[in-house]
Amino acid sequence: MRAILNFAAALFVTNLRATLALRGAFWFAAVMMLLNNLLYFSIWWIFFDRFDEIRGWRFGDMAALFGVVAAGFGCAVVFAGGVRDLGRYIIDGELDGFLTQPKPPLLHALGSQSRASGWGDIASGLFLIGISGVVRPTTAPLVLVAVASSAAVFTATGVILHSSAFWLGRTDSLARQFWEFQIAFSSYPRVIFGGVLKVLLFTVIPAGFIGFLPAELLRDFTWLGLAAVLGGASAYVLLAFAVFGRGLRRYESGNRVGLRA
Amino acid sequence: MSHAIEVRGLRKTYRVRERREGFGGAVRDLFRAPKRELVAVDDLSFAIAPGERVAFVGPNGAGKSTTIKILSGILHPSAGDAAVLGLCPWRDARQIAFRIGTVFGQRSQLWIHLPAADSFDLLARIYEIDPATYQRRRGEFVEAFGLGPLLKQPVRQLSLGQRMRCELVASLLHAPEILFLDEPTIGLDVTAKAVIRDLIREQSRREGRTLLFTSHDTGDMESVCDRVIVIHRGRILLDRPVAELRRSYIGRKRITLHSVAESVDLKLPGVEVIERRPHCTEVDVDLKQSSVERVVQEVLRLTRINDLAIEDPPMDQIVQAIYADAESTPAPEALAP
């Protein structure tokens, strides 16, 4: 376990160095994403300026929800940016390099890429959580739990969606669209959804574990809420490992020319 | 453990979809596409002793890369058995990974935007090499491979030959007992090829490392290996020492002449004109009858030349000759040494 943690830390440092090597592109992507998120959230600002609440949800709650989702997504693409390309790795045979090395191939593949724009997501997310007013000094560590579990569920669903390439072939662009589609569902208060849709948002599209539950944990901490957040994230992570491991048995490699960015 | 690699009845098949012709066929394929079984490796058996350098050659689609990928733990076979350093490659992939190295000519294990030194540092962590050993081995390789000035340059700024030297170091840092090389010289120019071949051979000799080397280039196997396994359509056609193969099948050269004169009329024994265009003549030379030197001297006597290329016969031609021999030999076992 220690060797794997050492490897994960070294992989992250190398990945970060690779991202920072293109300094201009890094700043451009990060700042643009920060502005994009704040501009998008300004709609909610205008909305709550006219209406006080939506079924009990106020501006601060929305800022916390949007902040958790943005920071969670940012962490997923910064620390496990390879998830967006996992389907392509599978189809083009780019897992070969990871499979011949003595470290877990999924961890290696996920950590082989880092998106500079993710830093903009993280910065905007933390800013929104900061201005939400729902976090007190005593509950500040919960921000880490909320963002980390959101990032874990984002990454896990990405792995599951992209692993479909093992069975169905070139599904990478569809998987990426569906993956990013989760952001939209996660960024609305759960009180506006009901019935079957609510069930779907805690299962097929795990928006509940990406946004609602972690954000509610910041607002009203309960031990049950914490257990639900951690339990949900662990379940999706275990499922992702299982699906990827199962798919790996069907891996067919390939001969496409490949370089590591 | 008597063998570094042992393969028994290895078989790998793929189920591939057959596309029907025309628009109607494409629509019908959407609902039900006929599938057929493609045999990539068919009942392959061979053994390689520790320290042996074996070329695994054959035309495109022969099954070379598939075999290497099975032996390095990337692919699971459909049938058969294999042992690499006494372990099963697809069941004990992690243990084997510490003891083998791989170089895939068409894939890189280096980080393209970072200097090679950063990739080496990460590989030291991946293979859990202790810092003192890592520094010592890295220093030795940097000197032997002439990487000093290149080490701090981003990999994307290196030439293909320089990058391949870095790839080799990356695969050797953890002192693997077996090195699998899948077309490491692909795309390299003549000089870079020669450098890479020399480095592979010298490193293997010095550290007693087993090599399994796939290539399309007969020059690679002649320069580096002492045994050759020719594979065609997933089956072994021939398994012999390289020296023997050279005597039997590589006793020819192909020379392309770009002459000042519009045509060159060579009348030497064993020299056959394959193609003639204005100012360009391509000849096939049987080295038993005429040496390259003699052919070049004769050309220079007849005309001045603008350019000259001397090449080994293409791998496909050699395989065809071996295949023709195999067809006329009743028992395939008779081909083994």
Coordinates of C-alpha atoms in Angstrom, one line a residue:
Chain A
M1 CA 0.0 0.0 0.0
R2 CA 2.9 2.4 0.9
A3 CA 4.5 1.6 -2.5
I4 CA 1.2 2.5 -4.3
L5 CA 0.8 5.7 -2.4
N6 CA 4.5 6.6 -3.2
F7 CA 3.8 5.9 -6.8
A8 CA 0.5 7.9 -6.8
A9 CA 2.4 10.9 -5.3
A10 CA 5.2 10.6 -7.9
L11 CA 2.7 10.2 -10.7
F12 CA 0.8 13.3 -9.6
V13 CA 4.0 15.4 -9.3
T14 CA 5.2 14.3 -12.8
N15 CA 1.7 15.0 -14.2
L16 CA 1.6 18.4 -12.6
R17 CA 5.1 19.2 -14.1
A18 CA 3.9 18.2 -17.5
T19 CA 0.8 20.4 -17.2
L20 CA 2.9 23.4 -16.0
A21 CA 5.5 22.8 -18.8
L22 CA 3.1 24.6 -21.1
R23 CA 2.8 27.7 -18.9
G24 CA 0.8 29.9 -21.3
A25 CA -1.8 27.2 -22.0
F26 CA -2.0 26.4 -18.3
W27 CA -2.9 30.0 -17.3
F28 CA -5.2 30.5 -20.2
A29 CA -7.2 27.3 -19.5
A30 CA -7.4 27.8 -15.8
V31 CA -8.4 31.4 -15.9
M32 CA -11.0 30.9 -18.7
M33 CA -12.6 28.1 -16.7
L34 CA -12.7 30.2 -13.6
L35 CA -14.4 33.1 -15.5
N36 CA -16.8 30.6 -17.3
N37 CA -18.0 29.1 -14.0
L38 CA -18.5 32.4 -12.3
L39 CA -20.3 33.8 -15.3
Y40 CA -22.5 30.7 -15.4
F41 CA -23.3 31.0 -11.7
S42 CA -24.2 34.7 -12.0
I43 CA -27.5 33.5 -13.5
W44 CA -28.3 32.1 -10.0
W45 CA -27.2 35.4 -8.5
I46 CA -29.7 37.3 -10.6
F47 CA -32.4 34.7 -9.9
F48 CA -32.0 34.9 -6.1
D49 CA -32.0 38.7 -6.3
R50 CA -35.6 38.5 -7.6
F51 CA -36.8 35.4 -5.7
D52 CA -35.8 34.6 -2.1
E53 CA -35.8 30.8 -2.3
I54 CA -36.8 27.7 -4.3
R55 CA -38.5 25.3 -1.8
G56 CA -36.2 26.3 1.0
W57 CA -33.0 26.6 -1.1
R58 CA -31.4 30.0 -0.9
F59 CA -28.5 31.7 -2.6
G60 CA -26.0 30.3 -0.1
D61 CA -27.2 26.7 -0.6
M62 CA -26.9 27.1 -4.4
A63 CA -23.4 28.5 -4.1
A64 CA -22.4 25.6 -1.8
L65 CA -23.9 23.1 -4.3
F66 CA -22.4 24.6 -7.3
G67 CA -19.1 25.0 -5.5
V68 CA -18.9 21.4 -4.5
V69 CA -19.7 20.2 -8.0
A70 CA -17.2 22.6 -9.6
A71 CA -14.4 21.7 -7.2
G72 CA -15.2 18.0 -7.3
F73 CA -15.1 18.0 -11.1
G74 CA -11.9 20.1 -11.0
C75 CA -10.2 17.6 -8.7
A76 CA -11.3 14.7 -10.9
V77 CA -9.7 16.2 -14.0
V78 CA -6.6 17.5 -12.2
F79 CA -5.8 14.3 -10.2
A80 CA -7.4 11.7 -12.5
G81 CA -7.5 13.6 -15.9
G82 CA -6.9 10.3 -17.7
V83 CA -10.5 9.4 -17.1
R84 CA -11.7 11.6 -20.0
D85 CA -9.4 9.6 -22.4
L86 CA -9.9 6.2 -20.9
G87 CA -12.2 5.0 -23.7
R88 CA -9.7 6.1 -26.3
Y89 CA -6.9 4.3 -24.4
I90 CA -9.0 1.1 -24.5
I91 CA -9.8 1.3 -28.2
D92 CA -6.4 2.4 -29.4
G93 CA -4.5 -0.1 -27.3
E94 CA -2.9 2.6 -25.2
L95 CA -3.3 0.6 -22.0
D96 CA -0.3 -1.5 -23.2
G97 CA 2.3 0.7 -21.5
F98 CA 0.3 0.6 -18.2
L99 CA -0.1 -3.1 -18.3
T100 CA 3.6 -3.9 -18.6
Q101 CA 4.5 -1.9 -15.5
P102 CA 4.1 -3.2 -12.0
K103 CA 1.5 -0.8 -10.7
P104 CA -2.3 -0.8 -10.9
P105 CA -3.1 0.0 -14.6
L106 CA -6.3 1.9 -13.8
L107 CA -4.6 4.2 -11.3
H108 CA -1.8 4.7 -13.7
A109 CA -4.1 5.4 -16.6
L110 CA -6.2 7.9 -14.6
G111 CA -3.1 9.7 -13.3
S112 CA -1.4 9.9 -16.7
Q113 CA -3.2 13.1 -17.6
S114 CA -4.1 16.4 -15.8
R115 CA -6.3 19.1 -17.1
A116 CA -5.2 22.7 -16.5
S117 CA -8.8 23.9 -16.7
G118 CA -9.5 21.8 -13.6
W119 CA -7.5 24.3 -11.5
G120 CA -10.1 27.0 -12.6
D121 CA -12.9 24.6 -11.6
I122 CA -11.3 24.1 -8.2
A123 CA -10.6 27.8 -7.6
S124 CA -14.2 28.8 -8.6
G125 CA -15.6 26.0 -6.5
L126 CA -13.8 26.9 -3.4
F127 CA -14.6 30.6 -4.0
L128 CA -18.3 29.8 -4.2
I129 CA -18.2 27.5 -1.1
G130 CA -16.4 30.4 0.7
I131 CA -19.1 33.0 -0.2
S132 CA -22.0 30.6 0.5
G133 CA -21.9 31.3 4.2
V134 CA -22.8 27.7 5.0
V135 CA -19.3 26.8 6.2
R136 CA -18.1 27.6 9.7
P137 CA -14.5 27.3 11.0
T138 CA -15.5 24.1 12.8
T139 CA -17.0 22.5 9.7
A140 CA -14.3 23.6 7.3
P141 CA -12.7 20.0 7.2
L142 CA -16.0 18.8 5.8
V143 CA -15.3 20.9 2.6
L144 CA -12.5 18.5 1.9
V145 CA -14.7 15.4 2.5
A146 CA -17.5 16.9 0.3
V147 CA -15.2 17.8 -2.6
A148 CA -13.2 14.6 -2.4
S149 CA -16.3 12.4 -2.4
S150 CA -17.8 14.4 -5.3
A151 CA -14.5 14.0 -7.2
A152 CA -14.4 10.2 -6.4
V153 CA -18.0 9.7 -7.8
F154 CA -17.2 11.8 -10.9
T155 CA -14.1 9.7 -11.5
A156 CA -15.8 6.4 -10.8
T157 CA -18.7 7.1 -13.2
G158 CA -16.2 8.2 -15.8
V159 CA -14.4 4.9 -15.5
I160 CA -17.7 2.9 -15.7
L161 CA -18.9 4.9 -18.8
H162 CA -15.6 4.7 -20.6
S163 CA -15.1 1.0 -19.8
S164 CA -18.1 0.3 -22.1
A165 CA -15.5 0.6 -24.8
F166 CA -14.3 -2.9 -23.8
W167 CA -17.6 -4.3 -24.9
L168 CA -19.1 -1.9 -27.4
G169 CA -16.0 -0.4 -29.2
R170 CA -15.6 3.3 -29.9
T171 CA -17.9 4.8 -27.3
D172 CA -15.4 7.4 -26.0
S173 CA -17.1 10.6 -27.2
L174 CA -20.5 9.4 -26.1
A175 CA -19.1 8.4 -22.7
R176 CA -17.5 11.8 -22.4
Q177 CA -20.7 13.6 -23.3
F178 CA -22.8 11.6 -20.8
W179 CA -20.1 12.1 -18.1
E180 CA -20.2 15.8 -18.5
F181 CA -24.0 15.8 -18.7
Q182 CA -23.9 14.7 -15.0
I183 CA -22.7 18.2 -14.2
A184 CA -26.0 19.7 -15.4
F185 CA -28.1 17.4 -13.2
S186 CA -25.8 17.9 -10.2
S187 CA -26.0 21.7 -10.3
Y188 CA -29.7 22.1 -9.5
P189 CA -31.3 21.8 -6.1
R190 CA -32.7 18.3 -5.5
V191 CA -36.0 19.7 -4.3
I192 CA -37.0 20.4 -7.9
F193 CA -36.7 16.8 -8.9
G194 CA -39.3 14.1 -7.8
G195 CA -40.5 10.6 -8.4
V196 CA -38.6 8.3 -10.8
L197 CA -36.1 11.1 -11.7
K198 CA -35.1 11.4 -8.0
V199 CA -34.3 7.6 -7.9
L200 CA -32.3 8.0 -11.2
L201 CA -30.3 10.8 -9.6
F202 CA -29.1 8.5 -6.9
T203 CA -28.4 5.6 -9.1
V204 CA -27.8 5.8 -12.9
I205 CA -26.9 9.5 -12.9
P206 CA -25.4 9.8 -9.4
A207 CA -26.0 13.5 -9.2
G208 CA -27.1 13.0 -5.6
F209 CA -23.7 11.7 -4.6
I210 CA -21.8 14.3 -6.7
G211 CA -23.7 17.4 -5.5
F212 CA -26.8 17.2 -3.3
L213 CA -25.6 15.0 -0.4
P214 CA -22.1 16.5 -0.1
A215 CA -23.5 20.1 -0.3
E216 CA -26.2 19.3 2.3
L217 CA -23.4 17.9 4.6
L218 CA -21.8 21.3 4.6
R219 CA -25.2 23.0 5.4
D220 CA -26.5 20.6 8.0
F221 CA -24.0 18.1 9.3
T222 CA -25.3 14.7 10.4
W223 CA -23.4 11.5 11.0
L224 CA -26.0 9.7 8.8
G225 CA -25.3 12.3 6.0
L226 CA -21.6 11.7 6.3
A227 CA -22.1 7.9 6.2
A228 CA -24.3 8.3 3.1
V229 CA -21.7 10.5 1.3
L230 CA -18.8 8.2 2.1
G231 CA -20.8 5.0 1.5
G232 CA -22.1 6.3 -1.9
A233 CA -18.6 7.3 -3.0
S234 CA -17.0 4.0 -1.9
A235 CA -19.7 2.0 -3.7
Y236 CA -19.2 3.8 -7.0
V237 CA -15.4 3.5 -6.7
L238 CA -15.6 -0.2 -6.0
L239 CA -18.1 -0.7 -8.9
A240 CA -15.7 1.3 -11.2
F241 CA -12.8 -1.0 -10.2
A242 CA -14.9 -4.1 -10.8
V243 CA -16.2 -3.0 -14.2
F244 CA -12.7 -1.9 -15.4
G245 CA -11.2 -5.2 -14.2
R246 CA -13.9 -7.2 -15.9
G247 CA -13.4 -5.3 -19.1
L248 CA -9.6 -5.7 -19.0
R249 CA -10.0 -9.4 -19.7
R250 CA -11.5 -8.4 -23.1
Y251 CA -8.8 -5.9 -23.9
E252 CA -7.5 -6.4 -27.4
S253 CA -4.6 -3.9 -27.5
G254 CA -3.9 -2.2 -30.9
N255 CA -1.1 -0.7 -33.0
R256 CA -1.9 3.0 -33.1
V257 CA 1.1 5.2 -32.6
G258 CA 0.9 6.8 -29.2
L259 CA 2.8 9.4 -27.1
R260 CA 2.3 10.5 -23.5
A261 CA 1.4 14.1 -23.1
Chain B
M1 CA 14.4 -22.9 -14.3
S2 CA 16.0 -23.9 -17.6
H3 CA 14.3 -21.5 -20.0
A4 CA 13.8 -17.8 -19.9
I5 CA 10.7 -18.1 -22.1
E6 CA 8.8 -21.2 -22.8
V7 CA 5.7 -21.3 -25.0
R8 CA 3.5 -24.4 -25.6
G9 CA 0.6 -24.5 -28.1
L10 CA -0.1 -20.8 -27.8
R11 CA -3.2 -19.6 -29.7
K12 CA -4.9 -16.2 -29.9
T13 CA -8.0 -15.6 -31.8
Y14 CA -10.2 -12.5 -32.2
R15 CA -13.9 -12.3 -33.2
V16 CA -14.1 -9.7 -35.9
R17 CA -17.2 -8.2 -37.5
E18 CA -17.5 -8.6 -41.3
R19 CA -18.9 -5.5 -43.0
R20 CA -21.3 -6.1 -45.8
E21 CA -21.0 -4.1 -48.9
G22 CA -23.2 -1.1 -49.8
F23 CA -25.6 1.1 -47.9
G24 CA -28.1 -1.7 -47.4
G25 CA -25.3 -3.9 -46.0
A26 CA -24.3 -1.1 -43.6
V27 CA -28.0 -0.8 -42.4
R28 CA -28.3 -4.6 -41.9
D29 CA -24.9 -4.6 -40.0
L30 CA -26.5 -2.2 -37.5
F31 CA -28.8 -5.0 -36.4
R32 CA -26.9 -8.1 -37.0
A33 CA -23.3 -8.2 -38.3
P34 CA -21.8 -11.5 -39.2
K35 CA -18.7 -12.4 -37.2
R36 CA -15.7 -14.5 -38.1
E37 CA -12.8 -15.8 -36.1
L38 CA -9.4 -14.3 -36.9
V39 CA -6.5 -16.4 -35.9
A40 CA -3.6 -14.2 -34.9
V41 CA -1.4 -16.8 -33.2
D42 CA -1.8 -20.5 -34.1
D43 CA -0.4 -23.3 -32.0
L44 CA 2.9 -21.6 -31.3
S45 CA 5.6 -23.5 -29.4
F46 CA 9.2 -22.5 -28.7
A47 CA 11.7 -22.0 -25.9
I48 CA 14.4 -19.4 -25.3
A49 CA 17.4 -19.9 -23.1
P50 CA 18.6 -17.2 -20.6
G51 CA 20.8 -14.7 -22.3
E52 CA 19.7 -15.7 -25.8
R53 CA 19.0 -13.0 -28.3
V54 CA 16.1 -14.0 -30.6
A55 CA 14.7 -12.2 -33.6
F56 CA 11.0 -12.8 -34.1
V57 CA 10.4 -11.8 -37.7
G58 CA 7.7 -12.0 -40.3
P59 CA 5.5 -9.8 -42.5
N60 CA 2.6 -7.5 -41.2
G61 CA -0.1 -9.5 -39.4
A62 CA 2.1 -12.5 -38.9
G63 CA 1.4 -12.6 -35.1
K64 CA 4.7 -11.2 -33.8
S65 CA 3.4 -8.3 -31.8
T66 CA 0.5 -10.4 -30.5
T67 CA 2.9 -13.0 -29.2
I68 CA 5.1 -10.4 -27.5
K69 CA 1.9 -8.8 -25.9
I70 CA 0.9 -12.2 -24.5
L71 CA 4.3 -12.9 -23.1
S72 CA 4.5 -9.4 -21.5
G73 CA 1.2 -9.8 -19.8
I74 CA -0.9 -7.4 -22.0
L75 CA -3.1 -10.0 -23.7
H76 CA -4.7 -13.2 -22.5
P77 CA -4.3 -16.1 -25.0
S78 CA -7.3 -18.1 -26.3
A79 CA -5.5 -21.4 -25.6
G80 CA -2.0 -22.8 -24.8
D81 CA 0.5 -22.1 -22.1
A82 CA 3.5 -19.9 -21.6
A83 CA 6.1 -19.4 -18.9
V84 CA 8.3 -16.2 -18.6
L85 CA 11.0 -16.6 -16.0
G86 CA 9.0 -19.5 -14.6
L87 CA 5.8 -17.4 -14.2
C88 CA 2.6 -17.2 -16.1
P89 CA 2.5 -13.9 -17.9
W90 CA -1.2 -13.3 -17.7
R91 CA -1.7 -14.6 -14.2
D92 CA 1.5 -13.2 -12.6
A93 CA 1.7 -10.0 -14.6
R94 CA 2.7 -7.8 -11.7
Q95 CA 5.7 -10.1 -10.5
I96 CA 6.8 -10.5 -14.1
A97 CA 6.6 -6.7 -14.7
F98 CA 9.4 -6.1 -12.2
R99 CA 11.7 -8.5 -14.2
I100 CA 11.0 -7.7 -17.8
G101 CA 11.4 -4.5 -19.9
T102 CA 9.4 -3.6 -23.0
V103 CA 10.1 -1.2 -25.9
F104 CA 7.3 -0.6 -28.3
G105 CA 8.6 1.3 -31.3
Q106 CA 5.2 2.8 -31.9
R107 CA 4.4 3.8 -28.3
S108 CA 6.4 5.9 -25.9
Q109 CA 6.7 5.5 -22.2
L110 CA 8.3 9.0 -21.9
W111 CA 6.3 12.1 -21.1
I112 CA 6.4 14.2 -24.3
H113 CA 6.4 17.6 -22.7
L114 CA 9.0 16.8 -20.0
P115 CA 12.7 16.1 -20.2
A116 CA 13.5 12.4 -20.3
A117 CA 15.1 12.7 -16.8
D118 CA 11.6 13.3 -15.3
S119 CA 10.3 10.1 -16.9
F120 CA 13.3 8.2 -15.6
D121 CA 12.6 9.5 -12.0
L122 CA 9.0 8.3 -12.2
L123 CA 10.1 4.9 -13.6
A124 CA 12.4 4.6 -10.6
R125 CA 9.4 4.9 -8.3
I126 CA 7.3 2.6 -10.5
Y127 CA 9.9 -0.1 -10.3
E128 CA 10.8 0.7 -6.6
I129 CA 14.5 1.1 -7.4
D130 CA 16.4 2.3 -4.4
P131 CA 17.8 5.8 -4.9
A132 CA 21.5 4.9 -4.8
T133 CA 21.1 2.1 -7.4
Y134 CA 18.9 4.3 -9.6
Q135 CA 21.5 7.1 -9.6
R136 CA 24.3 4.7 -10.4
R137 CA 22.4 2.9 -13.2
R138 CA 21.1 6.2 -14.7
G139 CA 24.6 7.6 -14.7
E140 CA 26.0 4.6 -16.5
F141 CA 23.3 4.6 -19.1
V142 CA 23.6 8.4 -19.7
E143 CA 27.2 7.9 -20.5
A144 CA 26.9 4.7 -22.5
F145 CA 23.9 6.1 -24.6
G146 CA 25.4 9.6 -25.0
L147 CA 22.3 11.2 -23.3
G148 CA 24.1 13.9 -21.3
P149 CA 23.1 16.9 -23.4
L150 CA 19.6 15.5 -24.1
L151 CA 18.6 14.7 -20.6
K152 CA 17.1 18.1 -19.8
Q153 CA 15.5 18.7 -23.2
P154 CA 11.7 18.1 -23.5
V155 CA 11.1 14.8 -25.3
R156 CA 9.1 16.5 -28.0
Q157 CA 12.2 18.4 -29.1
L158 CA 14.3 15.2 -29.5
S159 CA 14.8 13.5 -32.9
L160 CA 13.3 10.0 -33.3
G161 CA 16.7 8.4 -32.9
Q162 CA 17.4 10.4 -29.7
R163 CA 14.0 9.5 -28.3
M164 CA 14.5 5.8 -29.0
R165 CA 17.8 5.9 -27.0
C166 CA 15.9 7.4 -24.1
E167 CA 13.2 4.8 -24.5
L168 CA 15.8 2.1 -24.2
V169 CA 17.3 3.6 -21.1
A170 CA 13.7 3.8 -19.6
S171 CA 13.2 0.1 -20.2
L172 CA 16.6 -0.9 -18.8
L173 CA 16.7 1.2 -15.6
H174 CA 15.3 -1.6 -13.4
A175 CA 17.8 -4.2 -14.8
P176 CA 15.2 -6.5 -16.5
E177 CA 16.2 -10.1 -17.1
I178 CA 14.3 -10.1 -20.4
L179 CA 13.8 -7.3 -22.8
F180 CA 10.9 -7.4 -25.3
L181 CA 11.5 -5.1 -28.3
D182 CA 8.7 -4.6 -30.7
E183 CA 10.0 -2.9 -33.8
P184 CA 12.3 -0.5 -31.9
T185 CA 14.0 0.7 -35.2
I186 CA 10.8 1.6 -37.0
G187 CA 11.0 4.9 -38.8
L188 CA 14.7 5.5 -37.9
D189 CA 17.3 6.5 -40.5
V190 CA 20.2 4.3 -41.3
T191 CA 22.6 6.0 -38.8
A192 CA 20.1 6.0 -36.0
K193 CA 19.3 2.3 -36.7
A194 CA 22.9 1.3 -36.5
V195 CA 23.4 3.2 -33.1
I196 CA 20.3 1.6 -31.6
R197 CA 21.3 -1.9 -32.8
D198 CA 24.8 -1.5 -31.3
L199 CA 23.4 -0.3 -28.0
I200 CA 20.9 -3.1 -27.7
R201 CA 23.5 -5.7 -28.5
E202 CA 26.1 -4.3 -26.2
Q203 CA 23.8 -3.9 -23.3
S204 CA 22.4 -7.5 -23.7
R205 CA 25.9 -8.9 -23.9
R206 CA 27.2 -7.0 -20.9
E207 CA 24.3 -7.9 -18.6
G208 CA 23.5 -11.4 -20.1
R209 CA 20.0 -10.2 -20.9
T210 CA 17.5 -12.3 -22.9
L211 CA 16.1 -10.5 -25.9
L212 CA 13.0 -11.1 -28.0
F213 CA 13.1 -8.7 -30.8
T214 CA 10.5 -8.2 -33.5
S215 CA 11.3 -6.4 -36.7
H216 CA 10.6 -6.1 -40.4
D217 CA 14.2 -5.3 -41.0
T218 CA 16.6 -8.2 -41.7
G219 CA 19.5 -5.8 -40.7
D220 CA 18.1 -5.7 -37.1
M221 CA 18.2 -9.5 -36.7
E222 CA 21.6 -9.8 -38.4
S223 CA 23.1 -7.1 -36.2
V224 CA 21.6 -8.0 -32.8
C225 CA 20.4 -11.6 -32.7
D226 CA 21.9 -15.0 -32.8
R227 CA 18.8 -16.9 -33.5
V228 CA 15.8 -16.2 -35.6
I229 CA 12.2 -17.4 -35.5
V230 CA 10.3 -16.7 -38.7
I231 CA 6.5 -16.5 -38.2
H232 CA 3.8 -16.4 -40.8
R233 CA 0.1 -16.4 -40.3
G234 CA 0.5 -17.1 -36.7
R235 CA 2.7 -20.2 -37.2
I236 CA 6.4 -20.8 -37.0
L237 CA 7.9 -21.3 -40.4
L238 CA 11.5 -21.6 -39.4
D239 CA 13.6 -21.5 -36.2
R240 CA 17.4 -21.4 -36.9
P241 CA 20.6 -19.6 -36.0
V242 CA 20.9 -16.3 -37.8
A243 CA 24.2 -17.3 -39.5
E244 CA 22.4 -20.3 -41.1
L245 CA 19.5 -18.1 -42.3
R246 CA 22.0 -15.6 -43.7
R247 CA 23.7 -18.4 -45.7
S248 CA 20.4 -19.7 -47.0
Y249 CA 18.2 -16.7 -47.6
I250 CA 20.0 -13.3 -47.1
G251 CA 22.7 -13.8 -49.7
R252 CA 21.4 -11.0 -51.8
K253 CA 21.4 -7.2 -51.9
R254 CA 19.3 -4.7 -53.7
I255 CA 21.1 -1.8 -55.2
T256 CA 19.4 1.4 -56.6
L257 CA 21.6 3.5 -58.8
H258 CA 20.8 7.1 -59.8
S259 CA 23.2 7.6 -62.7
V260 CA 24.2 10.6 -64.8
A261 CA 23.8 8.3 -67.9
E262 CA 20.3 7.6 -68.9
S263 CA 20.7 3.9 -68.5
V264 CA 23.4 1.5 -67.1
D265 CA 23.9 -1.8 -68.7
L266 CA 25.5 -4.1 -66.1
K267 CA 26.8 -7.4 -67.3
L268 CA 28.0 -9.2 -64.3
P269 CA 27.2 -12.7 -63.0
G270 CA 24.4 -12.8 -60.5
V271 CA 23.2 -9.3 -61.2
E272 CA 19.7 -9.0 -62.4
V273 CA 17.9 -5.7 -63.4
I274 CA 14.6 -5.5 -61.5
E275 CA 13.5 -2.0 -62.7
R276 CA 14.8 0.5 -65.2
R277 CA 13.7 4.1 -65.4
P278 CA 15.6 7.0 -67.0
H279 CA 18.7 7.7 -64.9
C280 CA 17.6 5.1 -62.3
T281 CA 18.3 1.4 -62.3
E282 CA 17.4 -1.1 -59.6
V283 CA 19.4 -4.4 -59.5
D284 CA 19.3 -7.6 -57.5
V285 CA 22.7 -9.0 -56.6
D286 CA 23.5 -12.6 -55.7
L287 CA 26.5 -12.1 -53.4
K288 CA 27.8 -15.6 -54.1
Q289 CA 28.5 -14.5 -57.6
S290 CA 29.3 -10.8 -57.4
S291 CA 30.2 -8.7 -54.4
V292 CA 28.7 -5.3 -53.8
E293 CA 32.1 -3.8 -54.2
R294 CA 32.5 -5.3 -57.6
V295 CA 29.1 -4.1 -58.8
V296 CA 29.8 -0.5 -57.6
Q297 CA 33.2 -0.5 -59.3
E298 CA 31.6 -1.7 -62.6
V299 CA 29.0 1.1 -62.3
L300 CA 31.6 3.7 -61.7
R301 CA 33.5 2.5 -64.7
L302 CA 30.4 2.9 -66.9
T303 CA 29.1 6.2 -65.6
R304 CA 29.1 8.8 -62.8
I305 CA 26.4 8.4 -60.2
N306 CA 24.3 10.9 -58.3
D307 CA 23.1 8.6 -55.6
L308 CA 23.3 5.0 -54.5
A309 CA 21.3 2.9 -52.1
I310 CA 22.3 -0.6 -50.9
E311 CA 19.5 -2.5 -49.1
D312 CA 18.8 -6.0 -47.8
P313 CA 16.0 -7.8 -49.6
P314 CA 12.6 -6.9 -48.1
M315 CA 11.4 -9.2 -45.3
D316 CA 8.4 -10.2 -47.4
Q317 CA 10.6 -11.6 -50.1
I318 CA 12.7 -13.6 -47.5
V319 CA 9.5 -15.0 -45.9
Q320 CA 8.2 -15.9 -49.3
A321 CA 11.3 -17.9 -50.0
I322 CA 11.2 -19.6 -46.6
Y323 CA 7.4 -20.2 -47.2
A324 CA 8.1 -21.8 -50.5
D325 CA 10.7 -24.1 -48.9
A326 CA 8.4 -25.0 -46.1
E327 CA 5.6 -25.9 -48.6
S328 CA 8.0 -28.3 -50.3
T329 CA 9.1 -29.8 -47.0
P330 CA 6.6 -32.5 -45.8
A331 CA 7.0 -32.3 -42.0
P332 CA 7.1 -28.9 -40.4
E333 CA 9.3 -30.3 -37.5
A334 CA 12.0 -30.8 -40.1
L335 CA 12.5 -27.0 -40.2
A336 CA 13.5 -26.8 -36.5
P337 CA 17.3 -26.7 -35.8

